[in-house]
Amino acid sequence: MAQTVSRNRSAISRKTEASGVEGDKKTSSQWDNIGKIKAAFPKSKMMVAVAGGITAKTAPEALAKGADILIVGRDITQSKDIERSARAYLNILGDDIDQYRVHVE
């Protein structure tokens, strides 16, 4: 496993650096890299998080491309109606939000 991680570290690093820059029109196309990152570790249960420029309009595409975790910042924190913005994400996720909670020991 350590060799696999070491071998793929530079590939993941490149994909991380290339991914979602806030305000970048290429953000959605960068989400195609999620599948490539997961393919590099086919036997792991690795979760991929995306951040930077996530909005209620772009979140469904990020999820469809395989994102496991959405890190949302300004779209909620700088909203004129924070509750409405947060609820928009809850509606996008649907179901019971607790089923998505990551449990670690």
mmCIF file of N, CA and C in Angstrom:
data_model
loop_
_atom_site.group_PDB
_atom_site.id
_atom_site.type_symbol
_atom_site.label_atom_id
_atom_site.label_comp_id
_atom_site.label_asym_id
_atom_site.label_seq_id
_atom_site.Cartn_x
_atom_site.Cartn_y
_atom_site.Cartn_z
ATOM 1 N N MET A 1 0.831 -1.193 0.000
ATOM 2 C CA MET A 1 0.000 0.000 0.000
ATOM 3 C C MET A 1 0.873 1.254 0.000
ATOM 4 N N ALA A 2 1.941 1.256 0.804
ATOM 5 C CA ALA A 2 2.818 2.429 0.869
ATOM 6 C C ALA A 2 3.438 2.721 -0.492
ATOM 7 N N GLN A 3 3.791 1.659 -1.234
ATOM 8 C CA GLN A 3 4.368 1.868 -2.564
ATOM 9 C C GLN A 3 3.335 2.476 -3.509
ATOM 10 N N THR A 4 2.098 1.995 -3.402
ATOM 11 C CA THR A 4 1.031 2.532 -4.251
ATOM 12 C C THR A 4 0.823 4.005 -3.966
ATOM 13 N N VAL A 5 0.784 4.355 -2.685
ATOM 14 C CA VAL A 5 0.599 5.757 -2.306
ATOM 15 C C VAL A 5 1.754 6.587 -2.820
ATOM 16 N N SER A 6 2.971 6.102 -2.622
ATOM 17 C CA SER A 6 4.154 6.833 -3.066
ATOM 18 C C SER A 6 4.146 7.022 -4.579
ATOM 19 N N ARG A 7 3.815 5.981 -5.295
ATOM 20 C CA ARG A 7 3.813 6.022 -6.758
ATOM 21 C C ARG A 7 2.780 7.014 -7.283
ATOM 22 N N ASN A 8 1.659 7.112 -6.601
ATOM 23 C CA ASN A 8 0.577 7.961 -7.092
ATOM 24 C C ASN A 8 0.554 9.341 -6.452
ATOM 25 N N ARG A 9 1.448 9.573 -5.507
ATOM 26 C CA ARG A 9 1.451 10.858 -4.801
ATOM 27 C C ARG A 9 1.609 12.032 -5.762
ATOM 28 N N SER A 10 2.540 11.928 -6.704
ATOM 29 C CA SER A 10 2.749 13.056 -7.615
ATOM 30 C C SER A 10 1.549 13.255 -8.531
ATOM 31 N N ALA A 11 0.908 12.187 -8.946
ATOM 32 C CA ALA A 11 -0.286 12.317 -9.799
ATOM 33 C C ALA A 11 -1.404 13.002 -9.034
ATOM 34 N N ILE A 12 -1.588 12.610 -7.794
ATOM 35 C CA ILE A 12 -2.633 13.225 -6.976
ATOM 36 C C ILE A 12 -2.288 14.676 -6.711
ATOM 37 N N SER A 13 -1.042 14.936 -6.455
ATOM 38 C CA SER A 13 -0.600 16.299 -6.212
ATOM 39 C C SER A 13 -0.907 17.185 -7.412
ATOM 40 N N ARG A 14 -0.618 16.700 -8.585
ATOM 41 C CA ARG A 14 -0.897 17.480 -9.802
ATOM 42 C C ARG A 14 -2.389 17.727 -9.951
ATOM 43 N N LYS A 15 -3.193 16.731 -9.673
ATOM 44 C CA LYS A 15 -4.635 16.892 -9.819
ATOM 45 C C LYS A 15 -5.179 17.835 -8.760
ATOM 46 N N THR A 16 -4.607 17.793 -7.567
ATOM 47 C CA THR A 16 -5.040 18.692 -6.505
ATOM 48 C C THR A 16 -4.732 20.130 -6.886
ATOM 49 N N GLU A 17 -3.546 20.362 -7.390
ATOM 50 C CA GLU A 17 -3.160 21.717 -7.775
ATOM 51 C C GLU A 17 -4.007 22.235 -8.928
ATOM 52 N N ALA A 18 -4.448 21.351 -9.797
ATOM 53 C CA ALA A 18 -5.213 21.776 -10.971
ATOM 54 C C ALA A 18 -6.697 21.939 -10.680
ATOM 55 N N SER A 19 -7.142 21.449 -9.541
ATOM 56 C CA SER A 19 -8.581 21.438 -9.294
ATOM 57 C C SER A 19 -9.100 22.776 -8.837
ATOM 58 N N GLY A 20 -10.419 22.901 -8.869
ATOM 59 C CA GLY A 20 -11.225 24.063 -8.570
ATOM 60 C C GLY A 20 -10.588 25.300 -7.981
ATOM 61 N N VAL A 21 -10.200 26.206 -8.813
ATOM 62 C CA VAL A 21 -9.769 27.515 -8.357
ATOM 63 C C VAL A 21 -11.004 28.392 -8.365
ATOM 64 N N GLU A 22 -11.240 29.088 -7.251
ATOM 65 C CA GLU A 22 -12.445 29.900 -7.166
ATOM 66 C C GLU A 22 -12.536 30.862 -8.338
ATOM 67 N N GLY A 23 -13.712 30.892 -8.935
ATOM 68 C CA GLY A 23 -13.942 31.777 -10.054
ATOM 69 C C GLY A 23 -13.433 31.244 -11.383
ATOM 70 N N ASP A 24 -12.804 30.102 -11.378
ATOM 71 C CA ASP A 24 -12.260 29.509 -12.592
ATOM 72 C C ASP A 24 -13.384 28.856 -13.388
ATOM 73 N N LYS A 25 -13.526 29.228 -14.632
ATOM 74 C CA LYS A 25 -14.575 28.666 -15.486
ATOM 75 C C LYS A 25 -14.337 27.188 -15.766
ATOM 76 N N LYS A 26 -13.118 26.705 -15.536
ATOM 77 C CA LYS A 26 -12.789 25.313 -15.816
ATOM 78 C C LYS A 26 -13.079 24.395 -14.638
ATOM 79 N N THR A 27 -13.657 24.903 -13.562
ATOM 80 C CA THR A 27 -13.876 24.100 -12.364
ATOM 81 C C THR A 27 -14.622 22.820 -12.676
ATOM 82 N N SER A 28 -15.721 22.902 -13.425
ATOM 83 C CA SER A 28 -16.510 21.705 -13.679
ATOM 84 C C SER A 28 -15.718 20.669 -14.461
ATOM 85 N N SER A 29 -14.889 21.096 -15.408
ATOM 86 C CA SER A 29 -14.103 20.119 -16.149
ATOM 87 C C SER A 29 -13.030 19.496 -15.264
ATOM 88 N N GLN A 30 -12.578 20.216 -14.264
ATOM 89 C CA GLN A 30 -11.586 19.660 -13.351
ATOM 90 C C GLN A 30 -12.183 18.540 -12.506
ATOM 91 N N TRP A 31 -13.490 18.549 -12.337
ATOM 92 C CA TRP A 31 -14.122 17.479 -11.561
ATOM 93 C C TRP A 31 -13.990 16.134 -12.257
ATOM 94 N N ASP A 32 -13.657 16.133 -13.533
ATOM 95 C CA ASP A 32 -13.398 14.874 -14.224
ATOM 96 C C ASP A 32 -12.202 14.161 -13.598
ATOM 97 N N ASN A 33 -11.342 14.914 -12.935
ATOM 98 C CA ASN A 33 -10.171 14.321 -12.284
ATOM 99 C C ASN A 33 -10.542 13.462 -11.082
ATOM 100 N N ILE A 34 -11.729 13.643 -10.536
ATOM 101 C CA ILE A 34 -12.146 12.848 -9.375
ATOM 102 C C ILE A 34 -12.083 11.365 -9.718
ATOM 103 N N GLY A 35 -12.614 10.990 -10.863
ATOM 104 C CA GLY A 35 -12.580 9.589 -11.279
ATOM 105 C C GLY A 35 -11.168 9.072 -11.451
ATOM 106 N N LYS A 36 -10.281 9.915 -11.965
ATOM 107 C CA LYS A 36 -8.885 9.514 -12.149
ATOM 108 C C LYS A 36 -8.201 9.287 -10.806
ATOM 109 N N ILE A 37 -8.501 10.146 -9.854
ATOM 110 C CA ILE A 37 -7.907 9.994 -8.524
ATOM 111 C C ILE A 37 -8.398 8.702 -7.886
ATOM 112 N N LYS A 38 -9.697 8.450 -7.973
ATOM 113 C CA LYS A 38 -10.243 7.220 -7.387
ATOM 114 C C LYS A 38 -9.705 5.987 -8.103
ATOM 115 N N ALA A 39 -9.510 6.080 -9.413
ATOM 116 C CA ALA A 39 -8.983 4.952 -10.178
ATOM 117 C C ALA A 39 -7.555 4.609 -9.767
ATOM 118 N N ALA A 40 -6.819 5.588 -9.267
ATOM 119 C CA ALA A 40 -5.445 5.343 -8.824
ATOM 120 C C ALA A 40 -5.403 4.475 -7.572
ATOM 121 N N PHE A 41 -6.524 4.399 -6.864
ATOM 122 C CA PHE A 41 -6.606 3.607 -5.634
ATOM 123 C C PHE A 41 -7.849 2.725 -5.675
ATOM 124 N N PRO A 42 -7.908 1.765 -6.594
ATOM 125 C CA PRO A 42 -9.129 0.989 -6.797
ATOM 126 C C PRO A 42 -9.565 0.144 -5.598
ATOM 127 N N LYS A 43 -8.641 -0.237 -4.745
ATOM 128 C CA LYS A 43 -8.996 -1.101 -3.619
ATOM 129 C C LYS A 43 -9.244 -0.331 -2.330
ATOM 130 N N SER A 44 -9.101 0.964 -2.372
ATOM 131 C CA SER A 44 -9.292 1.748 -1.147
ATOM 132 C C SER A 44 -10.707 2.299 -1.094
ATOM 133 N N LYS A 45 -11.071 2.750 0.073
ATOM 134 C CA LYS A 45 -12.371 3.395 0.261
ATOM 135 C C LYS A 45 -12.157 4.902 0.390
ATOM 136 N N MET A 46 -11.187 5.398 -0.355
ATOM 137 C CA MET A 46 -10.831 6.803 -0.281
ATOM 138 C C MET A 46 -12.011 7.678 -0.689
ATOM 139 N N MET A 47 -12.206 8.728 0.087
ATOM 140 C CA MET A 47 -13.237 9.699 -0.233
ATOM 141 C C MET A 47 -12.555 10.935 -0.806
ATOM 142 N N VAL A 48 -13.194 11.538 -1.788
ATOM 143 C CA VAL A 48 -12.631 12.720 -2.433
ATOM 144 C C VAL A 48 -13.491 13.929 -2.092
ATOM 145 N N ALA A 49 -12.825 14.962 -1.587
ATOM 146 C CA ALA A 49 -13.505 16.214 -1.245
ATOM 147 C C ALA A 49 -13.184 17.256 -2.305
ATOM 148 N N VAL A 50 -14.150 18.114 -2.581
ATOM 149 C CA VAL A 50 -13.923 19.219 -3.509
ATOM 150 C C VAL A 50 -14.209 20.530 -2.794
ATOM 151 N N ALA A 51 -13.418 21.532 -3.119
ATOM 152 C CA ALA A 51 -13.566 22.849 -2.495
ATOM 153 C C ALA A 51 -13.187 23.912 -3.506
ATOM 154 N N GLY A 52 -13.683 25.094 -3.282
ATOM 155 C CA GLY A 52 -13.319 26.225 -4.125
ATOM 156 C C GLY A 52 -14.352 26.480 -5.198
ATOM 157 N N GLY A 53 -15.165 27.473 -4.974
ATOM 158 C CA GLY A 53 -16.154 27.841 -5.975
ATOM 159 C C GLY A 53 -17.397 26.977 -5.997
ATOM 160 N N ILE A 54 -17.605 26.180 -4.960
ATOM 161 C CA ILE A 54 -18.807 25.344 -4.903
ATOM 162 C C ILE A 54 -20.012 26.239 -4.645
ATOM 163 N N THR A 55 -21.030 26.087 -5.474
ATOM 164 C CA THR A 55 -22.285 26.814 -5.297
ATOM 165 C C THR A 55 -23.428 25.814 -5.390
ATOM 166 N N ALA A 56 -24.619 26.260 -5.040
ATOM 167 C CA ALA A 56 -25.783 25.380 -5.145
ATOM 168 C C ALA A 56 -26.022 24.972 -6.601
ATOM 169 N N LYS A 57 -25.574 25.781 -7.542
ATOM 170 C CA LYS A 57 -25.738 25.442 -8.960
ATOM 171 C C LYS A 57 -24.704 24.423 -9.429
ATOM 172 N N THR A 58 -23.493 24.472 -8.863
ATOM 173 C CA THR A 58 -22.431 23.571 -9.315
ATOM 174 C C THR A 58 -22.327 22.298 -8.484
ATOM 175 N N ALA A 59 -22.900 22.286 -7.298
ATOM 176 C CA ALA A 59 -22.805 21.124 -6.410
ATOM 177 C C ALA A 59 -23.329 19.836 -7.043
ATOM 178 N N PRO A 60 -24.485 19.848 -7.715
ATOM 179 C CA PRO A 60 -24.962 18.593 -8.314
ATOM 180 C C PRO A 60 -23.977 17.988 -9.319
ATOM 181 N N GLU A 61 -23.303 18.825 -10.093
ATOM 182 C CA GLU A 61 -22.328 18.304 -11.056
ATOM 183 C C GLU A 61 -21.131 17.694 -10.335
ATOM 184 N N ALA A 62 -20.664 18.359 -9.285
ATOM 185 C CA ALA A 62 -19.537 17.819 -8.517
ATOM 186 C C ALA A 62 -19.895 16.450 -7.942
ATOM 187 N N LEU A 63 -21.094 16.324 -7.411
ATOM 188 C CA LEU A 63 -21.540 15.042 -6.862
ATOM 189 C C LEU A 63 -21.672 13.996 -7.966
ATOM 190 N N ALA A 64 -22.211 14.395 -9.107
ATOM 191 C CA ALA A 64 -22.374 13.467 -10.227
ATOM 192 C C ALA A 64 -21.025 12.965 -10.743
ATOM 193 N N LYS A 65 -19.989 13.787 -10.636
ATOM 194 C CA LYS A 65 -18.646 13.401 -11.096
ATOM 195 C C LYS A 65 -17.912 12.542 -10.069
ATOM 196 N N GLY A 66 -18.549 12.316 -8.897
ATOM 197 C CA GLY A 66 -17.959 11.407 -7.917
ATOM 198 C C GLY A 66 -17.460 12.027 -6.635
ATOM 199 N N ALA A 67 -17.657 13.318 -6.439
ATOM 200 C CA ALA A 67 -17.224 13.938 -5.180
ATOM 201 C C ALA A 67 -17.989 13.308 -4.020
ATOM 202 N N ASP A 68 -17.266 12.993 -2.967
ATOM 203 C CA ASP A 68 -17.885 12.417 -1.775
ATOM 204 C C ASP A 68 -18.191 13.489 -0.742
ATOM 205 N N ILE A 69 -17.395 14.538 -0.751
ATOM 206 C CA ILE A 69 -17.520 15.604 0.244
ATOM 207 C C ILE A 69 -17.481 16.945 -0.483
ATOM 208 N N LEU A 70 -18.430 17.813 -0.160
ATOM 209 C CA LEU A 70 -18.426 19.179 -0.688
ATOM 210 C C LEU A 70 -17.997 20.106 0.435
ATOM 211 N N ILE A 71 -16.984 20.892 0.201
ATOM 212 C CA ILE A 71 -16.549 21.880 1.184
ATOM 213 C C ILE A 71 -17.042 23.228 0.680
ATOM 214 N N VAL A 72 -18.077 23.720 1.337
ATOM 215 C CA VAL A 72 -18.738 24.949 0.898
ATOM 216 C C VAL A 72 -18.367 26.062 1.857
ATOM 217 N N GLY A 73 -17.980 27.182 1.317
ATOM 218 C CA GLY A 73 -17.604 28.323 2.146
ATOM 219 C C GLY A 73 -18.480 29.517 1.886
ATOM 220 N N ARG A 74 -17.959 30.415 1.061
ATOM 221 C CA ARG A 74 -18.609 31.713 0.850
ATOM 222 C C ARG A 74 -20.041 31.652 0.351
ATOM 223 N N ASP A 75 -20.394 30.620 -0.384
ATOM 224 C CA ASP A 75 -21.763 30.559 -0.889
ATOM 225 C C ASP A 75 -22.766 30.536 0.262
ATOM 226 N N ILE A 76 -22.323 30.060 1.417
ATOM 227 C CA ILE A 76 -23.181 30.091 2.604
ATOM 228 C C ILE A 76 -22.791 31.259 3.502
ATOM 229 N N THR A 77 -21.511 31.364 3.845
ATOM 230 C CA THR A 77 -21.099 32.346 4.857
ATOM 231 C C THR A 77 -21.273 33.795 4.433
ATOM 232 N N GLN A 78 -21.245 34.063 3.133
ATOM 233 C CA GLN A 78 -21.412 35.440 2.685
ATOM 234 C C GLN A 78 -22.776 35.689 2.042
ATOM 235 N N SER A 79 -23.675 34.751 2.261
ATOM 236 C CA SER A 79 -25.025 34.896 1.728
ATOM 237 C C SER A 79 -25.810 35.918 2.543
ATOM 238 N N LYS A 80 -26.718 36.614 1.892
ATOM 239 C CA LYS A 80 -27.599 37.534 2.619
ATOM 240 C C LYS A 80 -28.606 36.755 3.452
ATOM 241 N N ASP A 81 -28.868 35.511 3.063
ATOM 242 C CA ASP A 81 -29.782 34.645 3.807
ATOM 243 C C ASP A 81 -29.081 33.301 4.016
ATOM 244 N N ILE A 82 -28.305 33.222 5.089
ATOM 245 C CA ILE A 82 -27.482 32.043 5.363
ATOM 246 C C ILE A 82 -28.330 30.783 5.487
ATOM 247 N N GLU A 83 -29.451 30.885 6.180
ATOM 248 C CA GLU A 83 -30.302 29.703 6.359
ATOM 249 C C GLU A 83 -30.814 29.185 5.012
ATOM 250 N N ARG A 84 -31.261 30.083 4.151
ATOM 251 C CA ARG A 84 -31.756 29.675 2.832
ATOM 252 C C ARG A 84 -30.649 28.985 2.039
ATOM 253 N N SER A 85 -29.453 29.550 2.095
ATOM 254 C CA SER A 85 -28.330 28.966 1.362
ATOM 255 C C SER A 85 -27.979 27.582 1.890
ATOM 256 N N ALA A 86 -27.936 27.443 3.203
ATOM 257 C CA ALA A 86 -27.627 26.136 3.794
ATOM 258 C C ALA A 86 -28.705 25.118 3.435
ATOM 259 N N ARG A 87 -29.956 25.539 3.472
ATOM 260 C CA ARG A 87 -31.060 24.628 3.124
ATOM 261 C C ARG A 87 -30.998 24.205 1.657
ATOM 262 N N ALA A 88 -30.503 25.066 0.800
ATOM 263 C CA ALA A 88 -30.362 24.699 -0.614
ATOM 264 C C ALA A 88 -29.460 23.475 -0.751
ATOM 265 N N TYR A 89 -28.388 23.433 0.033
ATOM 266 C CA TYR A 89 -27.487 22.272 -0.013
ATOM 267 C C TYR A 89 -28.145 21.042 0.589
ATOM 268 N N LEU A 90 -28.894 21.224 1.654
ATOM 269 C CA LEU A 90 -29.600 20.087 2.243
ATOM 270 C C LEU A 90 -30.588 19.507 1.234
ATOM 271 N N ASN A 91 -31.245 20.356 0.474
ATOM 272 C CA ASN A 91 -32.173 19.880 -0.555
ATOM 273 C C ASN A 91 -31.442 19.149 -1.673
ATOM 274 N N ILE A 92 -30.260 19.612 -2.024
ATOM 275 C CA ILE A 92 -29.468 18.950 -3.064
ATOM 276 C C ILE A 92 -29.072 17.550 -2.607
ATOM 277 N N LEU A 93 -28.649 17.438 -1.351
ATOM 278 C CA LEU A 93 -28.229 16.141 -0.826
ATOM 279 C C LEU A 93 -29.411 15.211 -0.626
ATOM 280 N N GLY A 94 -30.575 15.779 -0.281
ATOM 281 C CA GLY A 94 -31.759 14.953 -0.077
ATOM 282 C C GLY A 94 -31.561 13.942 1.036
ATOM 283 N N ASP A 95 -32.462 13.003 1.116
ATOM 284 C CA ASP A 95 -32.396 11.927 2.108
ATOM 285 C C ASP A 95 -32.097 12.468 3.504
ATOM 286 N N ASP A 96 -31.621 11.596 4.337
ATOM 287 C CA ASP A 96 -31.257 11.953 5.704
ATOM 288 C C ASP A 96 -29.783 12.345 5.714
ATOM 289 N N ILE A 97 -29.508 13.588 6.035
ATOM 290 C CA ILE A 97 -28.139 14.097 5.974
ATOM 291 C C ILE A 97 -27.180 13.291 6.849
ATOM 292 N N ASP A 98 -27.671 12.709 7.935
ATOM 293 C CA ASP A 98 -26.792 11.950 8.828
ATOM 294 C C ASP A 98 -26.214 10.708 8.166
ATOM 295 N N GLN A 99 -26.850 10.212 7.125
ATOM 296 C CA GLN A 99 -26.289 9.029 6.468
ATOM 297 C C GLN A 99 -24.984 9.352 5.749
ATOM 298 N N TYR A 100 -24.731 10.619 5.525
ATOM 299 C CA TYR A 100 -23.503 11.030 4.849
ATOM 300 C C TYR A 100 -22.372 11.346 5.826
ATOM 301 N N ARG A 101 -22.681 11.349 7.106
ATOM 302 C CA ARG A 101 -21.678 11.696 8.106
ATOM 303 C C ARG A 101 -20.547 10.670 8.095
ATOM 304 N N VAL A 102 -19.338 11.138 8.162
ATOM 305 C CA VAL A 102 -18.179 10.255 8.174
ATOM 306 C C VAL A 102 -17.867 9.904 9.619
ATOM 307 N N HIS A 103 -17.844 8.611 9.915
ATOM 308 C CA HIS A 103 -17.545 8.151 11.269
ATOM 309 C C HIS A 103 -16.126 7.594 11.300
ATOM 310 N N VAL A 104 -15.346 8.098 12.213
ATOM 311 C CA VAL A 104 -13.988 7.593 12.381
ATOM 312 C C VAL A 104 -13.792 7.204 13.835
ATOM 313 N N GLU A 105 -12.934 6.242 14.034
ATOM 314 C CA GLU A 105 -12.666 5.802 15.405
ATOM 315 C C GLU A 105 -11.335 6.304 15.875
#
